[in-house]
PDB file of C-alpha atoms in Angstrom:
ATOM      1  CA  UNK A 105       9.385  12.502 -15.901  1.00 44.00           C
ATOM      2  CA  UNK A 106      13.006  12.602 -17.133  1.00 49.00           C
ATOM      3  CA  UNK A 107      15.373  10.690 -14.938  1.00 47.00           C
ATOM      4  CA  UNK A 108      17.593  13.831 -14.801  1.00 55.00           C
ATOM      5  CA  UNK A 109      14.921  15.516 -12.710  1.00 80.00           C
ATOM      6  CA  UNK A 110      15.252  12.905 -10.052  1.00 93.00           C
ATOM      7  CA  UNK A 111      18.618  13.652  -8.436  1.00 96.00           C
ATOM      8  CA  UNK A 112      20.125  11.648  -5.548  1.00 96.00           C
ATOM      9  CA  UNK A 113      20.278  13.102  -2.098  1.00 97.00           C
ATOM     10  CA  UNK A 114      21.807  12.078   1.219  1.00 97.00           C
ATOM     11  CA  UNK A 115      19.752  11.510   4.373  1.00 98.00           C
ATOM     12  CA  UNK A 116      20.444  10.356   7.900  1.00 97.00           C
ATOM     13  CA  UNK A 117      18.243   7.558   9.137  1.00 97.00           C
ATOM     14  CA  UNK A 118      17.291   6.546  12.700  1.00 97.00           C
ATOM     15  CA  UNK A 119      16.892   2.859  13.121  1.00 97.00           C
ATOM     16  CA  UNK A 120      13.973   1.631  15.168  1.00 96.00           C
ATOM     17  CA  UNK A 121      15.018   0.502  18.602  1.00 92.00           C
ATOM     18  CA  UNK A 122      16.129  -3.079  18.878  1.00 84.00           C
ATOM     19  CA  UNK A 123      13.769  -5.317  20.780  1.00 75.00           C
ATOM     20  CA  UNK A 124      14.335  -8.459  22.816  1.00 68.00           C
ATOM     21  CA  UNK A 125      12.036 -10.326  20.429  1.00 61.00           C
ATOM     22  CA  UNK A 126      13.297 -12.666  17.770  1.00 66.00           C
ATOM     23  CA  UNK A 127      14.350 -11.062  14.526  1.00 69.00           C
ATOM     24  CA  UNK A 128      11.395 -12.612  12.699  1.00 83.00           C
ATOM     25  CA  UNK A 129       8.741 -10.698  14.521  1.00 91.00           C
ATOM     26  CA  UNK A 130       6.439  -7.734  13.750  1.00 96.00           C
ATOM     27  CA  UNK A 131       7.449  -4.439  15.436  1.00 96.00           C
ATOM     28  CA  UNK A 132       4.975  -1.762  16.395  1.00 97.00           C
ATOM     29  CA  UNK A 133       6.587   1.678  16.265  1.00 98.00           C
ATOM     30  CA  UNK A 134       5.791   5.417  16.637  1.00 98.00           C
ATOM     31  CA  UNK A 135       6.757   7.945  14.007  1.00 98.00           C
ATOM     32  CA  UNK A 136       8.881   9.834  16.496  1.00 97.00           C
ATOM     33  CA  UNK A 137      11.273   6.891  16.687  1.00 98.00           C
ATOM     34  CA  UNK A 138      12.194   7.566  13.006  1.00 98.00           C
ATOM     35  CA  UNK A 139      12.512  11.324  13.637  1.00 97.00           C
ATOM     36  CA  UNK A 140       9.247  12.227  11.912  1.00 97.00           C
ATOM     37  CA  UNK A 141       7.267  15.268  12.936  1.00 95.00           C
ATOM     38  CA  UNK A 142       3.493  15.818  13.335  1.00 95.00           C
ATOM     39  CA  UNK A 143       3.712  18.532  10.655  1.00 96.00           C
ATOM     40  CA  UNK A 144       4.671  15.750   8.186  1.00 96.00           C
ATOM     41  CA  UNK A 145       1.424  13.945   8.864  1.00 96.00           C
ATOM     42  CA  UNK A 146      -0.535  17.166   8.275  1.00 96.00           C
ATOM     43  CA  UNK A 147       1.268  17.832   5.006  1.00 95.00           C
ATOM     44  CA  UNK A 148       0.413  14.311   3.772  1.00 96.00           C
ATOM     45  CA  UNK A 149      -3.182  14.568   4.908  1.00 95.00           C
ATOM     46  CA  UNK A 150      -3.528  17.868   3.065  1.00 94.00           C
ATOM     47  CA  UNK A 151      -2.783  15.920  -0.213  1.00 90.00           C
ATOM     48  CA  UNK A 152      -6.015  13.904   0.159  1.00 91.00           C
ATOM     49  CA  UNK A 153      -8.031  15.663  -2.576  1.00 91.00           C
ATOM     50  CA  UNK A 154      -5.054  15.597  -4.954  1.00 92.00           C
ATOM     51  CA  UNK A 155      -4.342  11.895  -4.728  1.00 95.00           C
ATOM     52  CA  UNK A 156      -5.517  10.071  -7.892  1.00 94.00           C
ATOM     53  CA  UNK A 157      -8.345   7.591  -7.617  1.00 93.00           C
ATOM     54  CA  UNK A 158      -7.466   3.862  -7.689  1.00 88.00           C
ATOM     55  CA  UNK A 159      -9.938   2.686 -10.317  1.00 81.00           C
ATOM     56  CA  UNK A 160      -8.742  -0.897 -10.101  1.00 80.00           C
ATOM     57  CA  UNK A 161     -10.998  -1.330  -7.071  1.00 81.00           C
ATOM     58  CA  UNK A 162     -13.919  -0.680  -9.328  1.00 82.00           C
ATOM     59  CA  UNK A 163     -12.809  -3.360 -11.763  1.00 79.00           C
ATOM     60  CA  UNK A 164     -12.321  -5.832  -8.910  1.00 79.00           C
ATOM     61  CA  UNK A 165     -15.821  -5.284  -7.591  1.00 82.00           C
ATOM     62  CA  UNK A 166     -17.300  -5.501 -11.021  1.00 83.00           C
ATOM     63  CA  UNK A 167     -15.524  -8.766 -11.582  1.00 83.00           C
ATOM     64  CA  UNK A 168     -16.854 -10.215  -8.323  1.00 84.00           C
ATOM     65  CA  UNK A 169     -20.419  -9.335  -9.247  1.00 88.00           C
ATOM     66  CA  UNK A 170     -20.015 -10.792 -12.734  1.00 87.00           C
ATOM     67  CA  UNK A 171     -18.608 -13.987 -11.287  1.00 88.00           C
ATOM     68  CA  UNK A 172     -21.751 -14.312  -9.184  1.00 89.00           C
ATOM     69  CA  UNK A 173     -23.872 -14.000 -12.314  1.00 87.00           C
ATOM     70  CA  UNK A 174     -21.499 -16.042 -14.543  1.00 89.00           C
ATOM     71  CA  UNK A 175     -24.222 -18.660 -15.257  1.00 88.00           C
ATOM     72  CA  UNK A 176     -26.346 -16.131 -17.042  1.00 86.00           C
ATOM     73  CA  UNK A 177     -23.552 -14.945 -19.341  1.00 87.00           C
ATOM     74  CA  UNK A 178     -23.274 -16.331 -22.842  1.00 88.00           C
ATOM     75  CA  UNK A 179     -20.045 -17.832 -24.314  1.00 88.00           C
ATOM     76  CA  UNK A 180     -18.858 -14.504 -25.730  1.00 86.00           C
ATOM     77  CA  UNK A 181     -19.516 -12.608 -22.489  1.00 85.00           C
ATOM     78  CA  UNK A 182     -17.684 -15.228 -20.455  1.00 86.00           C
ATOM     79  CA  UNK A 183     -14.731 -15.048 -22.877  1.00 86.00           C
ATOM     80  CA  UNK A 184     -14.577 -11.279 -22.450  1.00 81.00           C
ATOM     81  CA  UNK A 185     -14.715 -11.571 -18.651  1.00 82.00           C
ATOM     82  CA  UNK A 186     -11.881 -14.133 -18.640  1.00 82.00           C
ATOM     83  CA  UNK A 187      -9.805 -11.864 -20.885  1.00 78.00           C
ATOM     84  CA  UNK A 188     -10.063  -8.885 -18.432  1.00 73.00           C
ATOM     85  CA  UNK A 189      -6.715  -8.293 -16.668  1.00 59.00           C
ATOM     86  CA  UNK A 190      -8.392  -6.595 -13.731  1.00 54.00           C
ATOM     87  CA  UNK A 191      -7.500  -3.082 -14.768  1.00 58.00           C
ATOM     88  CA  UNK A 192     -10.366  -0.618 -15.198  1.00 57.00           C
ATOM     89  CA  UNK A 193      -8.638   0.797 -18.256  1.00 63.00           C
ATOM     90  CA  UNK A 194      -8.652  -2.606 -19.960  1.00 69.00           C
ATOM     91  CA  UNK A 195     -10.673  -2.315 -23.217  1.00 73.00           C
ATOM     92  CA  UNK A 196     -12.137  -5.793 -22.522  1.00 74.00           C
ATOM     93  CA  UNK A 197     -14.165  -4.271 -19.699  1.00 76.00           C
ATOM     94  CA  UNK A 198     -15.760  -1.746 -22.058  1.00 78.00           C
ATOM     95  CA  UNK A 199     -16.500  -4.476 -24.595  1.00 81.00           C
ATOM     96  CA  UNK A 200     -18.006  -6.660 -21.886  1.00 81.00           C
ATOM     97  CA  UNK A 201     -20.122  -3.871 -20.442  1.00 80.00           C
ATOM     98  CA  UNK A 202     -21.546  -3.088 -23.815  1.00 81.00           C
ATOM     99  CA  UNK A 203     -22.625  -6.735 -24.307  1.00 82.00           C
ATOM    100  CA  UNK A 204     -24.431  -7.111 -20.984  1.00 85.00           C
ATOM    101  CA  UNK A 205     -28.179  -6.901 -20.234  1.00 84.00           C
ATOM    102  CA  UNK A 206     -29.096  -3.331 -19.290  1.00 87.00           C
ATOM    103  CA  UNK A 207     -30.013  -4.041 -15.683  1.00 88.00           C
ATOM    104  CA  UNK A 208     -26.718  -5.771 -14.919  1.00 88.00           C
ATOM    105  CA  UNK A 209     -24.656  -3.105 -16.739  1.00 86.00           C
ATOM    106  CA  UNK A 210     -26.325  -0.333 -14.725  1.00 89.00           C
ATOM    107  CA  UNK A 211     -25.631  -2.206 -11.480  1.00 89.00           C
ATOM    108  CA  UNK A 212     -21.948  -2.454 -12.435  1.00 87.00           C
ATOM    109  CA  UNK A 213     -21.714   1.222 -13.336  1.00 86.00           C
ATOM    110  CA  UNK A 214     -22.887   2.192  -9.828  1.00 86.00           C
ATOM    111  CA  UNK A 215     -19.574   1.070  -8.366  1.00 85.00           C
ATOM    112  CA  UNK A 216     -17.362   3.968  -7.425  1.00 86.00           C
ATOM    113  CA  UNK A 217     -13.692   4.024  -6.332  1.00 90.00           C
ATOM    114  CA  UNK A 218     -13.022   4.361  -2.597  1.00 92.00           C
ATOM    115  CA  UNK A 219      -9.227   4.530  -2.498  1.00 95.00           C
ATOM    116  CA  UNK A 220      -6.780   7.231  -3.708  1.00 96.00           C
ATOM    117  CA  UNK A 221      -3.086   6.438  -3.948  1.00 95.00           C
ATOM    118  CA  UNK A 222       0.321   7.379  -5.279  1.00 96.00           C
ATOM    119  CA  UNK A 223       3.733   5.653  -5.456  1.00 97.00           C
ATOM    120  CA  UNK A 224       7.399   6.536  -5.361  1.00 98.00           C
ATOM    121  CA  UNK A 225      10.263   4.090  -5.716  1.00 98.00           C
ATOM    122  CA  UNK A 226      13.705   4.773  -4.239  1.00 98.00           C
ATOM    123  CA  UNK A 227      17.098   3.088  -4.475  1.00 98.00           C
ATOM    124  CA  UNK A 228      19.128   3.459  -1.312  1.00 98.00           C
ATOM    125  CA  UNK A 229      22.823   2.746  -0.623  1.00 97.00           C
ATOM    126  CA  UNK A 230      24.552   3.033   2.704  1.00 97.00           C
ATOM    127  CA  UNK A 231      27.628   5.331   2.688  1.00 94.00           C
ATOM    128  CA  UNK A 232      28.399   5.550   6.374  1.00 95.00           C
ATOM    129  CA  UNK A 233      26.788   4.887   9.756  1.00 95.00           C
ATOM    130  CA  UNK A 234      23.172   6.018   9.495  1.00 96.00           C
ATOM    131  CA  UNK A 235      23.941   7.892   6.255  1.00 98.00           C
ATOM    132  CA  UNK A 236      22.133   6.811   3.050  1.00 98.00           C
ATOM    133  CA  UNK A 237      22.188   7.967  -0.495  1.00 98.00           C
ATOM    134  CA  UNK A 238      18.584   8.139  -1.667  1.00 98.00           C
ATOM    135  CA  UNK A 239      17.844   8.030  -5.418  1.00 98.00           C
ATOM    136  CA  UNK A 240      14.119   8.539  -6.339  1.00 98.00           C
ATOM    137  CA  UNK A 241      13.099   6.522  -9.415  1.00 97.00           C
ATOM    138  CA  UNK A 242      10.720   7.380 -12.234  1.00 96.00           C
ATOM    139  CA  UNK A 243       9.337   3.860 -12.479  1.00 93.00           C
ATOM    140  CA  UNK A 244       5.721   3.630 -11.287  1.00 92.00           C
ATOM    141  CA  UNK A 245       5.150  -0.075 -12.016  1.00 91.00           C
ATOM    142  CA  UNK A 246       4.567  -2.119  -8.928  1.00 88.00           C
ATOM    143  CA  UNK A 247       4.708  -5.914  -8.741  1.00 80.00           C
ATOM    144  CA  UNK A 248       3.419  -8.302  -6.112  1.00 72.00           C
ATOM    145  CA  UNK A 249       2.594 -11.959  -6.115  1.00 67.00           C
ATOM    146  CA  UNK A 250      -0.793 -12.629  -7.719  1.00 56.00           C
ATOM    147  CA  UNK A 251      -3.534 -13.622  -5.348  1.00 57.00           C
ATOM    148  CA  UNK A 252      -7.297 -13.592  -5.561  1.00 54.00           C
ATOM    149  CA  UNK A 253      -8.461 -10.042  -6.071  1.00 50.00           C
ATOM    150  CA  UNK A 254      -5.033  -8.671  -6.997  1.00 54.00           C
ATOM    151  CA  UNK A 255      -3.133  -8.553 -10.309  1.00 60.00           C
ATOM    152  CA  UNK A 256       0.615  -9.074 -10.059  1.00 66.00           C
ATOM    153  CA  UNK A 257       1.676  -5.895 -11.940  1.00 79.00           C
ATOM    154  CA  UNK A 258       0.066  -2.510 -11.695  1.00 84.00           C
ATOM    155  CA  UNK A 259       0.844   1.103 -12.524  1.00 87.00           C
ATOM    156  CA  UNK A 260       0.199   3.886 -10.007  1.00 91.00           C
ATOM    157  CA  UNK A 261       0.360   7.635 -10.179  1.00 93.00           C
ATOM    158  CA  UNK A 262       3.789   9.068  -9.225  1.00 96.00           C
ATOM    159  CA  UNK A 263       4.134  10.743  -5.819  1.00 96.00           C
ATOM    160  CA  UNK A 264       4.664  14.520  -6.330  1.00 95.00           C
ATOM    161  CA  UNK A 265       8.229  15.800  -6.079  1.00 95.00           C
ATOM    162  CA  UNK A 266       7.431  17.951  -3.090  1.00 93.00           C
ATOM    163  CA  UNK A 267       6.639  14.820  -1.121  1.00 96.00           C
ATOM    164  CA  UNK A 268       9.352  12.730  -2.799  1.00 97.00           C
ATOM    165  CA  UNK A 269      12.065  15.001  -1.477  1.00 97.00           C
ATOM    166  CA  UNK A 270      10.420  16.176   1.758  1.00 97.00           C
ATOM    167  CA  UNK A 271      12.979  15.858   4.593  1.00 97.00           C
ATOM    168  CA  UNK A 272      10.623  13.682   6.691  1.00 98.00           C
ATOM    169  CA  UNK A 273       9.980  11.370   3.714  1.00 98.00           C
ATOM    170  CA  UNK A 274      13.703  10.935   3.280  1.00 98.00           C
ATOM    171  CA  UNK A 275      14.053  10.329   6.984  1.00 98.00           C
ATOM    172  CA  UNK A 276      11.270   7.746   6.788  1.00 98.00           C
ATOM    173  CA  UNK A 277      12.865   5.697   4.004  1.00 98.00           C
ATOM    174  CA  UNK A 278      16.380   6.055   5.417  1.00 98.00           C
ATOM    175  CA  UNK A 279      15.194   5.062   8.965  1.00 98.00           C
ATOM    176  CA  UNK A 280      13.573   1.906   7.612  1.00 98.00           C
ATOM    177  CA  UNK A 281      16.733   1.241   5.574  1.00 98.00           C
ATOM    178  CA  UNK A 282      18.913   1.612   8.651  1.00 98.00           C
ATOM    179  CA  UNK A 283      16.513  -0.698  10.588  1.00 97.00           C
ATOM    180  CA  UNK A 284      16.846  -3.325   7.794  1.00 97.00           C
ATOM    181  CA  UNK A 285      20.622  -2.943   7.862  1.00 96.00           C
ATOM    182  CA  UNK A 286      20.512  -3.798  11.563  1.00 94.00           C
ATOM    183  CA  UNK A 287      18.425  -6.864  10.752  1.00 93.00           C
ATOM    184  CA  UNK A 288      20.415  -8.419   7.967  1.00 93.00           C
ATOM    185  CA  UNK A 289      23.424  -6.177   7.119  1.00 95.00           C
ATOM    186  CA  UNK A 290      21.860  -4.893   3.847  1.00 96.00           C
ATOM    187  CA  UNK A 291      23.737  -1.881   2.390  1.00 97.00           C
ATOM    188  CA  UNK A 292      21.590  -1.375  -0.749  1.00 98.00           C
ATOM    189  CA  UNK A 293      17.895  -1.519  -1.099  1.00 98.00           C
ATOM    190  CA  UNK A 294      15.039  -0.699  -3.434  1.00 98.00           C
ATOM    191  CA  UNK A 295      11.870   0.554  -1.850  1.00 98.00           C
ATOM    192  CA  UNK A 296       8.378   1.304  -3.028  1.00 97.00           C
ATOM    193  CA  UNK A 297       6.571   3.897  -0.869  1.00 98.00           C
ATOM    194  CA  UNK A 298       2.836   3.938  -1.137  1.00 97.00           C
ATOM    195  CA  UNK A 299       0.536   6.786   0.016  1.00 97.00           C
ATOM    196  CA  UNK A 300      -2.964   5.401   0.225  1.00 97.00           C
ATOM    197  CA  UNK A 301      -6.229   7.010   1.331  1.00 97.00           C
ATOM    198  CA  UNK A 302      -9.318   4.876   2.032  1.00 97.00           C
ATOM    199  CA  UNK A 303     -12.642   6.728   2.205  1.00 97.00           C
ATOM    200  CA  UNK A 304     -15.675   5.371   4.004  1.00 96.00           C
ATOM    201  CA  UNK A 305     -19.194   6.750   3.306  1.00 92.00           C
ATOM    202  CA  UNK A 306     -22.678   5.429   3.522  1.00 84.00           C
ATOM    203  CA  UNK A 307     -23.699   2.145   5.190  1.00 85.00           C
ATOM    204  CA  UNK A 308     -21.193  -0.307   3.588  1.00 88.00           C
ATOM    205  CA  UNK A 309     -17.788  -1.192   4.894  1.00 93.00           C
ATOM    206  CA  UNK A 310     -14.850  -0.746   2.560  1.00 92.00           C
ATOM    207  CA  UNK A 311     -11.534  -2.547   2.348  1.00 92.00           C
ATOM    208  CA  UNK A 312      -8.194  -0.767   2.828  1.00 93.00           C
ATOM    209  CA  UNK A 313      -6.577  -3.951   1.544  1.00 90.00           C
ATOM    210  CA  UNK A 314      -9.005  -6.098  -0.471  1.00 86.00           C
ATOM    211  CA  UNK A 315      -6.648  -9.064  -0.793  1.00 84.00           C
ATOM    212  CA  UNK A 316      -7.230 -10.124   2.847  1.00 90.00           C
ATOM    213  CA  UNK A 317      -4.521 -12.107   4.559  1.00 94.00           C
ATOM    214  CA  UNK A 318      -1.426 -11.907   2.400  1.00 93.00           C
ATOM    215  CA  UNK A 319       2.296 -11.274   1.979  1.00 94.00           C
ATOM    216  CA  UNK A 320       3.519  -8.439  -0.244  1.00 94.00           C
ATOM    217  CA  UNK A 321       6.432 -10.367  -1.705  1.00 94.00           C
ATOM    218  CA  UNK A 322       9.143  -7.972  -0.420  1.00 96.00           C
ATOM    219  CA  UNK A 323      11.989  -8.774   1.978  1.00 97.00           C
ATOM    220  CA  UNK A 324      10.713  -6.259   4.591  1.00 98.00           C
ATOM    221  CA  UNK A 325       7.587  -4.057   4.758  1.00 98.00           C
ATOM    222  CA  UNK A 326       5.964  -1.280   6.668  1.00 98.00           C
ATOM    223  CA  UNK A 327       2.441  -2.577   6.207  1.00 97.00           C
ATOM    224  CA  UNK A 328       1.075   0.759   7.433  1.00 98.00           C
ATOM    225  CA  UNK A 329       2.146   3.969   9.058  1.00 98.00           C
ATOM    226  CA  UNK A 330      -1.126   5.681   9.796  1.00 98.00           C
ATOM    227  CA  UNK A 331      -1.151   9.329   8.636  1.00 98.00           C
ATOM    228  CA  UNK A 332      -4.805  10.253   9.204  1.00 97.00           C
ATOM    229  CA  UNK A 333      -7.657   8.408  10.886  1.00 98.00           C
ATOM    230  CA  UNK A 334     -10.830  10.313  11.195  1.00 97.00           C
ATOM    231  CA  UNK A 335     -14.442   9.331  11.574  1.00 97.00           C
ATOM    232  CA  UNK A 336     -14.034   5.563  11.005  1.00 97.00           C
ATOM    233  CA  UNK A 337     -14.419   2.335  12.907  1.00 97.00           C
ATOM    234  CA  UNK A 338     -12.372  -0.830  12.143  1.00 97.00           C
ATOM    235  CA  UNK A 339      -9.120  -0.945  10.218  1.00 97.00           C
ATOM    236  CA  UNK A 340      -7.541  -3.379  12.735  1.00 98.00           C
ATOM    237  CA  UNK A 341      -4.115  -4.538  11.615  1.00 98.00           C
ATOM    238  CA  UNK A 342      -3.186  -8.190  12.319  1.00 97.00           C
ATOM    239  CA  UNK A 343       0.034 -10.137  11.823  1.00 97.00           C
ATOM    240  CA  UNK A 344      -0.179 -13.910  11.978  1.00 97.00           C
ATOM    241  CA  UNK A 345       2.360 -16.657  11.994  1.00 96.00           C
ATOM    242  CA  UNK A 346       1.395 -18.540   8.884  1.00 94.00           C
ATOM    243  CA  UNK A 347      -2.025 -18.374   7.192  1.00 93.00           C
ATOM    244  CA  UNK A 348      -3.836 -19.935  10.125  1.00 91.00           C
ATOM    245  CA  UNK A 349      -2.387 -18.067  13.118  1.00 84.00           C
ATOM    246  CA  UNK A 350      -1.533 -17.611  15.949  1.00 95.00           C
ATOM    247  CA  UNK A 351      -1.963 -13.859  15.942  1.00 96.00           C
ATOM    248  CA  UNK A 352       1.339 -12.216  16.852  1.00 96.00           C
ATOM    249  CA  UNK A 353       0.161  -8.586  16.718  1.00 97.00           C
ATOM    250  CA  UNK A 354      -3.337  -7.103  16.594  1.00 97.00           C
ATOM    251  CA  UNK A 355      -3.841  -3.403  16.831  1.00 98.00           C
ATOM    252  CA  UNK A 356      -6.133  -0.633  15.540  1.00 98.00           C
ATOM    253  CA  UNK A 357      -3.303   1.652  14.510  1.00 98.00           C
ATOM    254  CA  UNK A 358      -3.735   5.339  15.457  1.00 98.00           C
ATOM    255  CA  UNK A 359      -2.169   8.325  13.810  1.00 98.00           C
ATOM    256  CA  UNK A 360       1.579   8.161  13.926  1.00 98.00           C
ATOM    257  CA  UNK A 361       1.737   4.423  14.579  1.00 98.00           C
ATOM    258  CA  UNK A 362       3.143   1.780  12.235  1.00 98.00           C
ATOM    259  CA  UNK A 363       4.168  -1.831  11.866  1.00 98.00           C
ATOM    260  CA  UNK A 364       7.535  -3.032  10.432  1.00 98.00           C
ATOM    261  CA  UNK A 365       8.161  -6.725   9.749  1.00 97.00           C
ATOM    262  CA  UNK A 366       9.926  -9.228   7.557  1.00 97.00           C
ATOM    263  CA  UNK A 367       7.719 -10.439   4.709  1.00 97.00           C
ATOM    264  CA  UNK A 368       8.680 -12.783   1.835  1.00 95.00           C
ATOM    265  CA  UNK A 369      10.555 -15.852   3.084  1.00 94.00           C
ATOM    266  CA  UNK A 370       9.262 -15.289   6.621  1.00 96.00           C
ATOM    267  CA  UNK A 371       6.313 -17.019   8.333  1.00 96.00           C
ATOM    268  CA  UNK A 372       4.589 -13.593   8.830  1.00 97.00           C
ATOM    269  CA  UNK A 373       1.337 -12.847   7.027  1.00 97.00           C
ATOM    270  CA  UNK A 374      -0.756  -9.701   7.535  1.00 97.00           C
ATOM    271  CA  UNK A 375      -4.168  -8.199   6.941  1.00 97.00           C
ATOM    272  CA  UNK A 376      -6.278  -5.194   7.844  1.00 97.00           C
ATOM    273  CA  UNK A 377     -10.026  -5.348   8.582  1.00 97.00           C
ATOM    274  CA  UNK A 378     -12.566  -3.177   6.632  1.00 97.00           C
ATOM    275  CA  UNK A 379     -13.509   0.316   7.849  1.00 97.00           C
ATOM    276  CA  UNK A 380     -16.931   1.940   8.132  1.00 96.00           C
ATOM    277  CA  UNK A 381     -18.173   5.372   9.156  1.00 96.00           C
ATOM    278  CA  UNK A 382     -18.317   6.025  12.856  1.00 95.00           C
ATOM    279  CA  UNK A 383     -21.454   8.178  12.625  1.00 94.00           C
ATOM    280  CA  UNK A 384     -24.110   7.926   9.914  1.00 91.00           C
ATOM    281  CA  UNK A 385     -24.034  10.791   7.424  1.00 90.00           C
ATOM    282  CA  UNK A 386     -20.439  11.717   8.254  1.00 94.00           C
ATOM    283  CA  UNK A 387     -17.768  10.429   5.858  1.00 95.00           C
ATOM    284  CA  UNK A 388     -14.528   9.039   7.276  1.00 96.00           C
ATOM    285  CA  UNK A 389     -11.012   8.408   6.132  1.00 97.00           C
ATOM    286  CA  UNK A 390      -7.838   6.416   6.877  1.00 98.00           C
ATOM    287  CA  UNK A 391      -4.622   7.441   5.149  1.00 98.00           C
ATOM    288  CA  UNK A 392      -1.378   5.421   5.407  1.00 98.00           C
ATOM    289  CA  UNK A 393       2.183   5.250   4.132  1.00 98.00           C
ATOM    290  CA  UNK A 394       3.488   1.789   3.290  1.00 98.00           C
ATOM    291  CA  UNK A 395       6.870   0.531   2.279  1.00 98.00           C
ATOM    292  CA  UNK A 396       7.876  -2.603   0.326  1.00 97.00           C
ATOM    293  CA  UNK A 397      11.676  -3.021   0.625  1.00 98.00           C
ATOM    294  CA  UNK A 398      13.819  -5.340  -1.433  1.00 97.00           C
ATOM    295  CA  UNK A 399      17.401  -6.191  -0.456  1.00 97.00           C
ATOM    296  CA  UNK A 400      19.586  -5.997  -3.553  1.00 96.00           C
ATOM    297  CA  UNK A 401      21.420  -9.282  -4.211  1.00 82.00           C
ATOM    298  CA  UNK A 402      24.911  -7.786  -3.821  1.00 64.00           C
ATOM    299  CA  UNK A 403      24.030  -5.742  -0.842  1.00 48.00           C
ATOM    300  CA  UNK A 404      24.709  -7.799   2.236  1.00 48.00           C
ATOM    301  CA  UNK A 405      27.808  -7.233   4.295  1.00 44.00           C
TER     302      UNK A 405
END
């Protein structure tokens, strides 16, 4: 999309209420505290069938299976496996699949994606009290620290313009920006907003966040604002101090609930447990919005 199509707009942001807790603590919030409406959740949920599939999950699960059977692979097959970057579109996957025994190849091809997602980046600058200029960006590359099960750089489908410029989406990013300003005085930020739908079906549990306990590598995050939660069990969000606890916040987020917290450079780590269907034969879903926010170097006052 041409950059000229992504014009800047101004939006007022409501900061999350201050808490008596220390600044380096997770904060549970309700969407109404940011000025968001239930109709916004319905609009996002209605996009479920239009969100592109995240095929990277398929590559990750294939890799896990192949690692379990690594001992039966020959030298060429192992080299192809090691060359795969973790992206389902990587030509090394196709070359490897074609070189595998038929039974193993068919087992790998049975994996299907279970997450749909899109991304929109924004650059925000504070012009006055609560007033932010919001510039959507065309860049769909997203970078995080590399951990087991996650590649550092990925490309996602762009969030549609109708959602990018929706007043509640602008209130969402501006409200988080205003909250961050209250935390550290930041007046310019870059944010990545993720819309992600995790689908549960059948007997197996599925991971909303397959990397497990982790940090995103951003200065501040909204690890999840739950948009839709229907027909599923699990999906408990946990925030720990360090990688071994103690647990500072543990909650099965319901629709309209979210968690805001410092991330990179803080002692806070987070995870979400797998989800499974609540009733056999009835598929379930959990949709969220997440934010990774980076304070720009020159933007502290």
